[in-house]
Short mmCIF file of C-alpha atoms and ligand atoms in Angstrom, two decimals:
data_model
loop_
_atom_site.label_atom_id
_atom_site.label_comp_id
_atom_site.label_asym_id
_atom_site.label_seq_id
_atom_site.Cartn_x
_atom_site.Cartn_y
_atom_site.Cartn_z
CA MET K 1 4.35 17.91 42.27
CA PRO K 2 1.29 17.51 44.73
CA ALA K 3 -2.10 16.74 43.18
CA PRO K 4 -4.61 19.52 42.91
CA GLU K 5 -6.92 19.81 45.87
CA ASN K 6 -10.20 18.07 45.46
CA ARG K 7 -12.51 20.81 46.60
CA SER K 8 -15.61 19.45 44.90
CA GLY K 9 -15.35 16.03 46.53
CA ILE K 10 -15.80 14.32 43.11
CA GLN K 11 -14.73 10.64 43.15
CA ARG K 12 -16.17 9.05 40.06
CA ILE K 13 -15.91 10.75 36.62
CA GLY K 14 -17.66 9.40 33.46
CA VAL K 15 -15.89 10.24 30.12
CA LEU K 16 -17.37 10.04 26.66
CA THR K 17 -16.46 10.94 22.98
CA GLY K 18 -19.15 12.17 20.73
CA GLY K 19 -19.50 13.31 17.08
CA GLY K 20 -17.05 12.49 14.29
CA ASP K 21 -13.70 11.21 15.47
CA ALA K 22 -10.68 13.54 15.40
CA PRO K 23 -6.92 12.54 16.06
CA GLY K 24 -6.25 13.34 19.76
CA LEU K 25 -9.43 11.87 21.33
CA ASN K 26 -7.38 8.99 22.84
CA ALA K 27 -4.88 11.51 24.09
CA VAL K 28 -7.61 13.41 25.98
CA ILE K 29 -9.01 10.14 27.46
CA ARG K 30 -5.53 9.18 28.56
CA ALA K 31 -4.97 12.62 30.24
CA VAL K 32 -8.38 12.51 32.03
CA VAL K 33 -7.59 8.97 33.36
CA LYS K 34 -4.11 9.77 34.48
CA ALA K 35 -4.95 13.20 36.01
CA ALA K 36 -8.17 11.87 37.80
CA VAL K 37 -6.36 8.76 39.20
CA ASN K 38 -3.58 11.02 40.42
CA CYS K 39 -6.16 12.74 42.43
CA ARG K 40 -7.57 9.39 43.65
CA CYS K 41 -10.71 9.52 41.47
CA GLU K 42 -12.03 6.70 39.47
CA VAL K 43 -12.85 7.00 35.72
CA ILE K 44 -15.69 5.20 33.88
CA GLY K 45 -15.54 5.14 30.08
CA LEU K 46 -18.92 5.43 28.38
CA GLU K 47 -19.08 3.86 24.97
CA ASP K 48 -20.40 5.31 21.69
CA SER K 49 -21.09 8.87 23.00
CA PHE K 50 -24.28 9.14 25.05
CA ASP K 51 -25.32 5.60 24.00
CA GLY K 52 -23.22 4.72 27.11
CA LEU K 53 -25.92 6.33 29.24
CA ILE K 54 -28.86 4.98 27.28
CA GLU K 55 -28.08 1.30 26.80
CA PRO K 56 -27.14 -0.94 29.73
CA ASN K 57 -23.58 -2.38 30.13
CA ARG K 58 -22.05 0.15 27.69
CA TRP K 59 -19.46 1.33 30.19
CA ARG K 60 -16.24 0.16 31.64
CA ARG K 61 -13.77 1.28 34.30
CA LEU K 62 -10.64 2.90 32.87
CA THR K 63 -7.26 2.62 34.72
CA PRO K 64 -3.95 3.99 33.71
CA LYS K 65 -3.18 0.49 32.37
CA ASP K 66 -6.19 0.73 30.00
CA VAL K 67 -4.85 3.96 28.52
CA THR K 68 -1.21 3.07 28.12
CA GLY K 69 0.06 3.48 24.56
CA ILE K 70 -3.08 5.29 23.24
CA LEU K 71 -1.52 8.68 23.02
CA ARG K 72 -0.33 8.39 19.47
CA ILE K 73 -3.29 6.36 18.17
CA GLY K 74 -6.16 7.96 16.17
CA GLY K 75 -9.80 7.21 16.62
CA THR K 76 -11.20 6.61 20.24
CA ILE K 77 -11.00 3.58 22.39
CA LEU K 78 -14.60 4.48 23.62
CA GLY K 79 -16.15 4.63 20.18
CA THR K 80 -18.29 7.47 19.01
CA THR K 81 -21.41 8.34 16.95
CA ASN K 82 -22.85 11.54 15.37
CA ARG K 83 -26.35 10.11 15.34
CA GLY K 84 -26.70 9.68 19.13
CA ASN K 85 -28.48 12.95 20.34
CA PRO K 86 -30.34 11.58 23.52
CA PHE K 87 -32.95 14.42 23.16
CA ALA K 88 -33.82 13.23 19.57
CA TYR K 89 -32.50 9.69 19.36
CA PRO K 90 -33.15 8.00 16.13
CA VAL K 91 -35.63 5.03 16.23
CA GLY K 92 -36.71 2.79 13.34
CA ALA K 93 -35.77 3.34 9.76
CA THR K 94 -38.37 6.07 9.10
CA GLY K 95 -36.45 8.96 10.55
CA GLY K 96 -38.47 9.05 13.79
CA THR K 97 -36.80 10.16 17.01
CA ARG K 98 -37.42 9.66 20.81
CA ASP K 99 -36.31 11.69 23.94
CA TYR K 100 -33.88 9.54 26.08
CA ALA K 101 -32.59 12.45 28.28
CA ALA K 102 -34.35 11.19 31.43
CA ARG K 103 -32.94 7.78 30.88
CA CYS K 104 -29.43 9.21 30.72
CA VAL K 105 -29.71 11.06 33.90
CA GLU K 106 -31.16 7.89 35.64
CA MET K 107 -28.17 5.88 34.24
CA TYR K 108 -25.71 8.48 35.36
CA ARG K 109 -27.13 8.16 38.90
CA GLU K 110 -27.17 4.37 38.71
CA LEU K 111 -23.51 4.25 37.77
CA LYS K 112 -22.84 6.55 40.71
CA LEU K 113 -21.00 9.09 38.69
CA ASP K 114 -20.34 12.39 40.32
CA ALA K 115 -19.43 14.30 37.05
CA LEU K 116 -18.78 13.90 33.32
CA VAL K 117 -16.00 14.81 30.79
CA VAL K 118 -17.81 15.20 27.49
CA ILE K 119 -15.37 15.38 24.57
CA GLY K 120 -16.97 16.51 21.23
CA GLY K 121 -17.76 19.10 18.67
CA ASP K 122 -20.42 21.74 18.73
CA GLY K 123 -23.37 19.15 18.61
CA THR K 124 -22.06 17.01 21.48
CA LEU K 125 -21.18 20.20 23.63
CA SER K 126 -24.70 21.52 22.97
CA ILE K 127 -26.03 18.27 24.37
CA ALA K 128 -23.59 18.55 27.29
CA HIS K 129 -24.97 21.96 27.95
CA GLU K 130 -28.63 20.62 28.08
CA PHE K 131 -27.51 17.92 30.69
CA HIS K 132 -25.73 20.52 32.72
CA LYS K 133 -29.01 22.59 32.90
CA ARG K 134 -30.65 19.30 34.22
CA GLY K 135 -28.15 19.16 37.09
CA ILE K 136 -25.25 17.12 35.80
CA PRO K 137 -21.88 18.53 36.77
CA LEU K 138 -19.64 18.34 33.68
CA VAL K 139 -16.88 19.87 31.71
CA GLY K 140 -16.64 19.88 27.91
CA VAL K 141 -13.52 19.40 25.74
CA PRO K 142 -13.65 20.89 22.25
CA LYS K 143 -12.80 18.49 19.45
CA THR K 144 -12.91 18.74 15.67
CA ILE K 145 -10.65 18.55 12.65
CA ASP K 146 -12.78 21.60 11.33
CA ASN K 147 -11.49 24.03 13.98
CA ASP K 148 -14.92 25.73 13.88
CA ILE K 149 -15.81 25.86 17.65
CA VAL K 150 -15.99 29.34 19.00
CA GLU K 151 -14.09 30.70 22.08
CA THR K 152 -11.08 28.57 21.36
CA THR K 153 -8.39 29.29 18.84
CA ASN K 154 -7.72 25.58 18.27
CA THR K 155 -9.46 22.31 18.63
CA PHE K 156 -7.38 19.17 18.63
CA GLY K 157 -7.53 17.18 15.48
CA PHE K 158 -7.13 20.30 13.19
CA ASP K 159 -3.36 20.33 13.17
CA THR K 160 -3.26 16.71 12.30
CA ALA K 161 -5.87 17.14 9.46
CA VAL K 162 -3.91 20.12 8.08
CA SER K 163 -0.55 18.30 8.15
CA PHE K 164 -2.10 15.44 6.27
CA ALA K 165 -3.75 17.56 3.63
CA THR K 166 -0.52 19.53 3.20
CA GLU K 167 1.39 16.28 2.54
CA ALA K 168 -1.28 15.37 -0.03
CA ILE K 169 -0.94 18.71 -1.75
CA ASP K 170 2.82 18.34 -1.87
CA ARG K 171 2.34 14.99 -3.63
CA LEU K 172 -0.13 16.35 -6.10
CA HIS K 173 2.36 19.20 -6.91
CA THR K 174 4.90 16.84 -8.61
CA THR K 175 2.28 14.91 -10.54
CA ALA K 176 0.41 18.19 -11.67
CA GLU K 177 3.78 19.68 -12.71
CA ALA K 178 4.81 16.54 -14.66
CA HIS K 179 1.54 16.38 -16.53
CA HIS K 180 0.89 20.20 -16.84
CA ARG K 181 -2.57 19.53 -15.20
CA ILE K 182 -4.82 21.38 -12.88
CA MET K 183 -5.21 19.30 -9.77
CA VAL K 184 -8.11 20.12 -7.56
CA VAL K 185 -8.06 18.80 -4.01
CA GLU K 186 -11.27 18.89 -1.90
CA VAL K 187 -10.78 19.02 1.90
CA MET K 188 -13.24 18.69 4.76
CA GLY K 189 -14.21 21.50 7.17
CA ARG K 190 -18.01 21.69 6.97
CA TYR K 191 -19.00 25.30 6.58
CA ALA K 192 -15.63 26.72 7.63
CA GLY K 193 -12.50 27.10 5.46
CA TRP K 194 -9.82 26.50 8.19
CA ILE K 195 -8.44 23.21 6.82
CA ALA K 196 -8.52 24.60 3.11
CA LEU K 197 -6.91 27.85 4.08
CA TYR K 198 -4.15 26.49 6.22
CA SER K 199 -3.28 23.41 4.18
CA GLY K 200 -3.39 25.52 1.02
CA ILE K 201 -0.94 28.06 2.32
CA ALA K 202 1.28 25.31 3.80
CA GLY K 203 1.16 23.35 0.60
CA GLY K 204 1.81 26.28 -1.67
CA ALA K 205 -1.52 26.22 -3.50
CA ASP K 206 -2.31 28.60 -6.34
CA VAL K 207 -6.04 28.93 -5.60
CA ILE K 208 -7.90 28.36 -2.21
CA LEU K 209 -11.70 28.40 -2.20
CA ILE K 210 -13.40 28.64 1.17
CA PRO K 211 -17.02 28.92 2.28
CA GLU K 212 -16.47 32.42 3.67
CA ILE K 213 -15.47 33.83 0.35
CA PRO K 214 -17.90 32.76 -2.39
CA TYR K 215 -15.93 32.28 -5.65
CA ASP K 216 -16.36 33.23 -9.34
CA VAL K 217 -15.07 30.33 -11.30
CA GLU K 218 -14.23 32.66 -14.20
CA LYS K 219 -11.88 34.62 -12.00
CA VAL K 220 -10.33 31.22 -10.94
CA ALA K 221 -9.80 30.32 -14.67
CA ASP K 222 -8.30 33.76 -15.38
CA GLY K 223 -5.76 33.22 -12.57
CA ILE K 224 -4.88 29.86 -13.97
CA ARG K 225 -4.49 31.40 -17.55
CA HIS K 226 -2.32 34.06 -16.06
CA ARG K 227 -0.04 31.42 -14.41
CA ASP K 228 0.14 29.69 -17.76
CA GLY K 229 1.11 32.92 -19.38
CA LEU K 230 4.00 33.12 -16.95
CA GLY K 231 5.08 29.55 -17.96
CA ALA K 232 3.75 27.80 -14.91
CA ARG K 233 1.73 25.14 -16.96
CA PHE K 234 0.21 23.57 -13.88
CA SER K 235 -2.07 24.74 -10.94
CA ILE K 236 -3.01 23.35 -7.60
CA VAL K 237 -6.49 24.34 -6.39
CA VAL K 238 -7.63 23.57 -2.77
CA VAL K 239 -11.45 23.62 -2.24
CA ALA K 240 -13.09 23.34 1.04
CA GLU K 241 -16.17 20.95 0.94
CA GLY K 242 -18.44 23.93 1.94
CA ALA K 243 -17.12 26.33 -0.69
CA LYS K 244 -19.83 27.84 -2.88
CA PRO K 245 -20.01 30.13 -5.92
CA VAL K 246 -21.20 33.67 -5.70
CA GLY K 247 -24.96 33.59 -5.51
CA GLY K 248 -24.97 29.75 -5.43
CA THR K 249 -25.16 27.03 -2.75
CA VAL K 250 -22.99 24.27 -1.22
CA THR K 251 -22.70 20.96 -3.03
CA ILE K 252 -24.49 18.21 -1.14
CA ALA K 253 -23.54 14.51 -1.25
CA LYS K 254 -26.46 13.46 0.88
CA ALA K 255 -29.49 15.48 2.16
CA ALA K 256 -30.26 16.05 5.82
CA ARG K 257 -32.49 13.75 7.78
CA ALA K 258 -34.21 14.00 11.07
CA ASP K 259 -31.33 12.42 12.80
CA ALA K 260 -28.34 13.36 10.59
CA ALA K 261 -26.98 16.64 9.20
CA GLU K 262 -26.52 17.08 5.45
CA ARG K 263 -23.40 15.58 4.15
CA LEU K 264 -21.18 17.98 2.14
CA GLY K 265 -19.06 16.72 -0.78
CA GLY K 266 -18.38 16.76 -4.56
CA ILE K 267 -17.51 20.50 -5.03
CA GLY K 268 -13.92 19.49 -6.05
CA ALA K 269 -15.12 17.49 -9.08
CA VAL K 270 -17.60 20.24 -10.10
CA VAL K 271 -14.80 22.91 -10.09
CA ALA K 272 -12.40 20.59 -11.88
CA ALA K 273 -14.80 20.02 -14.70
CA GLN K 274 -15.65 23.79 -14.95
CA LEU K 275 -11.94 24.69 -15.10
CA GLU K 276 -11.19 22.05 -17.78
CA THR K 277 -14.00 23.64 -19.93
CA LEU K 278 -12.91 27.14 -19.25
CA THR K 279 -9.16 26.71 -19.71
CA GLY K 280 -8.90 23.78 -22.04
CA LYS K 281 -6.36 22.26 -19.56
CA GLU K 282 -6.73 18.85 -18.34
CA SER K 283 -8.03 18.93 -14.74
CA ARG K 284 -8.36 16.05 -12.28
CA SER K 285 -9.90 16.17 -8.67
CA VAL K 286 -8.98 14.21 -5.49
CA LEU K 287 -11.13 14.05 -2.42
CA LEU K 288 -9.27 13.51 0.74
CA GLY K 289 -12.28 12.63 2.80
CA HIS K 290 -11.75 10.66 5.91
CA LEU K 291 -8.12 10.17 5.48
CA GLN K 292 -8.00 13.64 7.05
CA ARG K 293 -9.51 12.29 10.33
CA GLY K 294 -7.28 9.07 10.65
CA GLY K 295 -3.73 8.53 11.65
CA ALA K 296 -1.62 9.51 14.58
CA PRO K 297 -2.15 13.01 16.05
CA THR K 298 0.55 15.45 15.50
CA SER K 299 2.80 16.53 18.45
CA PHE K 300 0.80 19.80 18.53
CA ASP K 301 -2.48 17.86 18.84
CA ARG K 302 -1.05 15.45 21.40
CA ILE K 303 0.12 18.34 23.64
CA LEU K 304 -3.27 20.27 23.18
CA ALA K 305 -5.35 17.20 23.90
CA THR K 306 -3.19 16.41 27.02
CA ARG K 307 -3.64 19.90 28.36
CA PHE K 308 -7.27 19.95 27.65
CA GLY K 309 -7.80 16.58 29.48
CA ALA K 310 -5.64 17.56 32.51
CA ARG K 311 -7.46 21.02 32.68
CA ALA K 312 -10.89 19.36 32.43
CA VAL K 313 -10.10 17.28 35.55
CA GLU K 314 -8.82 20.31 37.42
CA LEU K 315 -11.98 22.23 36.67
CA LEU K 316 -14.15 19.26 37.97
CA LEU K 317 -12.07 19.12 41.28
CA GLU K 318 -12.30 22.85 41.82
CA GLY K 319 -16.02 22.71 41.12
CA THR K 320 -16.16 24.64 37.91
CA PHE K 321 -19.07 22.97 35.95
CA GLY K 322 -20.91 23.66 32.80
CA HIS K 323 -17.71 25.01 31.23
CA MET K 324 -15.63 24.03 28.12
CA VAL K 325 -11.83 24.02 28.27
CA ALA K 326 -10.36 26.28 25.60
CA PHE K 327 -7.03 27.37 24.11
CA HIS K 328 -6.36 31.07 24.38
CA PRO K 329 -2.65 31.00 23.60
CA PRO K 330 -0.51 30.57 25.69
CA ASP K 331 -3.10 29.43 28.22
CA ILE K 332 -5.74 26.80 28.61
CA VAL K 333 -8.83 28.65 30.01
CA SER K 334 -12.47 27.68 30.68
CA VAL K 335 -15.40 29.14 28.87
CA PRO K 336 -19.22 28.72 29.94
CA LEU K 337 -20.82 26.23 27.45
CA GLU K 338 -23.71 28.62 27.03
CA LYS K 339 -21.32 30.96 25.23
CA ILE K 340 -20.61 28.42 22.50
CA VAL K 341 -23.89 26.74 21.92
CA GLY K 342 -25.36 27.48 18.49
CA ARG K 343 -22.37 29.33 17.23
CA THR K 344 -19.76 28.57 14.60
CA ARG K 345 -16.21 29.93 14.22
CA ASN K 346 -15.57 30.88 10.60
CA VAL K 347 -12.61 32.34 8.88
CA PRO K 348 -12.97 36.11 9.11
CA PRO K 349 -12.53 37.33 5.41
CA HIS K 350 -10.11 40.02 6.53
CA PHE K 351 -8.15 37.78 8.87
CA ASP K 352 -4.26 38.13 8.46
CA VAL K 353 -3.93 34.53 7.25
CA VAL K 354 -6.34 35.48 4.40
CA ARG K 355 -4.33 38.53 3.75
CA ALA K 356 -1.03 36.60 3.74
CA ALA K 357 -2.60 34.16 1.18
CA ARG K 358 -3.47 37.06 -0.98
CA ALA K 359 0.05 38.66 -0.59
CA MET K 360 1.56 35.30 -1.83
CA GLY K 361 -0.56 35.62 -4.95
CA ILE K 362 -2.93 32.88 -4.11
CA SER K 363 -6.40 33.38 -5.79
CA LEU K 364 -9.46 33.13 -3.33
CA GLY K 365 -11.64 33.16 -6.34
CA ASP K 366 -13.06 36.62 -5.71
O1 F6P P 401 -16.90 17.65 11.45
C1 F6P P 401 -15.77 16.80 11.10
C2 F6P P 401 -16.21 16.32 9.67
O2 F6P P 401 -15.13 15.38 9.19
C3 F6P P 401 -16.51 17.31 8.67
O3 F6P P 401 -15.35 17.91 8.25
C4 F6P P 401 -17.32 16.53 7.58
O4 F6P P 401 -18.17 17.39 6.75
C5 F6P P 401 -18.04 15.69 8.52
O5 F6P P 401 -17.32 15.42 9.63
C6 F6P P 401 -18.20 14.24 7.79
O6 F6P P 401 -19.10 13.42 8.71
P1 F6P P 401 -19.30 11.94 8.41
O7 F6P P 401 -18.08 11.22 8.90
O8 F6P P 401 -20.55 11.69 9.37
O9 F6P P 401 -19.56 11.73 6.99
#
């Protein structure tokens, strides 16, 4: 198969990973390196997101040998950070910030880079958009376990997180049944309920609480009593970390700072305590946390990540800059970054997957 024509004349591509890690990051890096080298381009890996363009000597050349064996490995060989916005870079311990954007552009030129592949979530892709406006040719690759990036039906990492959460729910089923308990499992997802909805359905949950559908805990308790009346004696409740009661707010583990977004967490324990009081049944909560981001990517995520990485290189070579690769099944397409900046993809309340959950008798707490 002949290599794609290099119409843009790009010869040296920088690649970085930003934001929280997600299984499949290494698969994208590998795909970028292999596809680029196949077209006689050189790849420079930048360490810890845009830190690689702020601090000296935070880069290294990546050859096919450097990416051998990383397809199946979680994390990122380049490192990442979700505190490294070069336009508001944290300095000191007091929450102050500084603008390092000009330094990044300077370093980009010093390293003789012709283009960037920026792999990240909405925050990282917004930063990429700003650098593209300042004249840097680049392509974005959408990453997040949360699956909340607009204009793509899937981000890599999501399938792996859902698979892990599903296995956890399977394991909780047997102990819940044995002890006749309510088991509440809190999953990640920020302000979107994709992980909770998909793992809840796959795991056969009885209740799924998502941010897009505020819940009434009395109705959840009614559903559990109803199940007991039918002889079930145990219930599995999946709660998204961003779920909130009707008229209430999200549960925050750590407040936002100038350089860091608020950290969600704790709603599972709150719901478990309320359900114990309301139903009189013993209730326990489990927080899956960062386990959802670790481990080997599923085959779906490996394939998606590989297609994203290969397509990103194609776009650079054909001279399509300022775009993000996206999955519009069955195709990988490109979408202008300006279309995704500042937007979040939430679960539509009347989405067929929501309706399927209801049809299975799953309570969504409303
Ligand atoms: O965006 C991915 C994610 O794992 C969210 O689901 C979660 O709210 C957040 O990152 C946690 O971030 P951190 O690792 O910084 O605590």
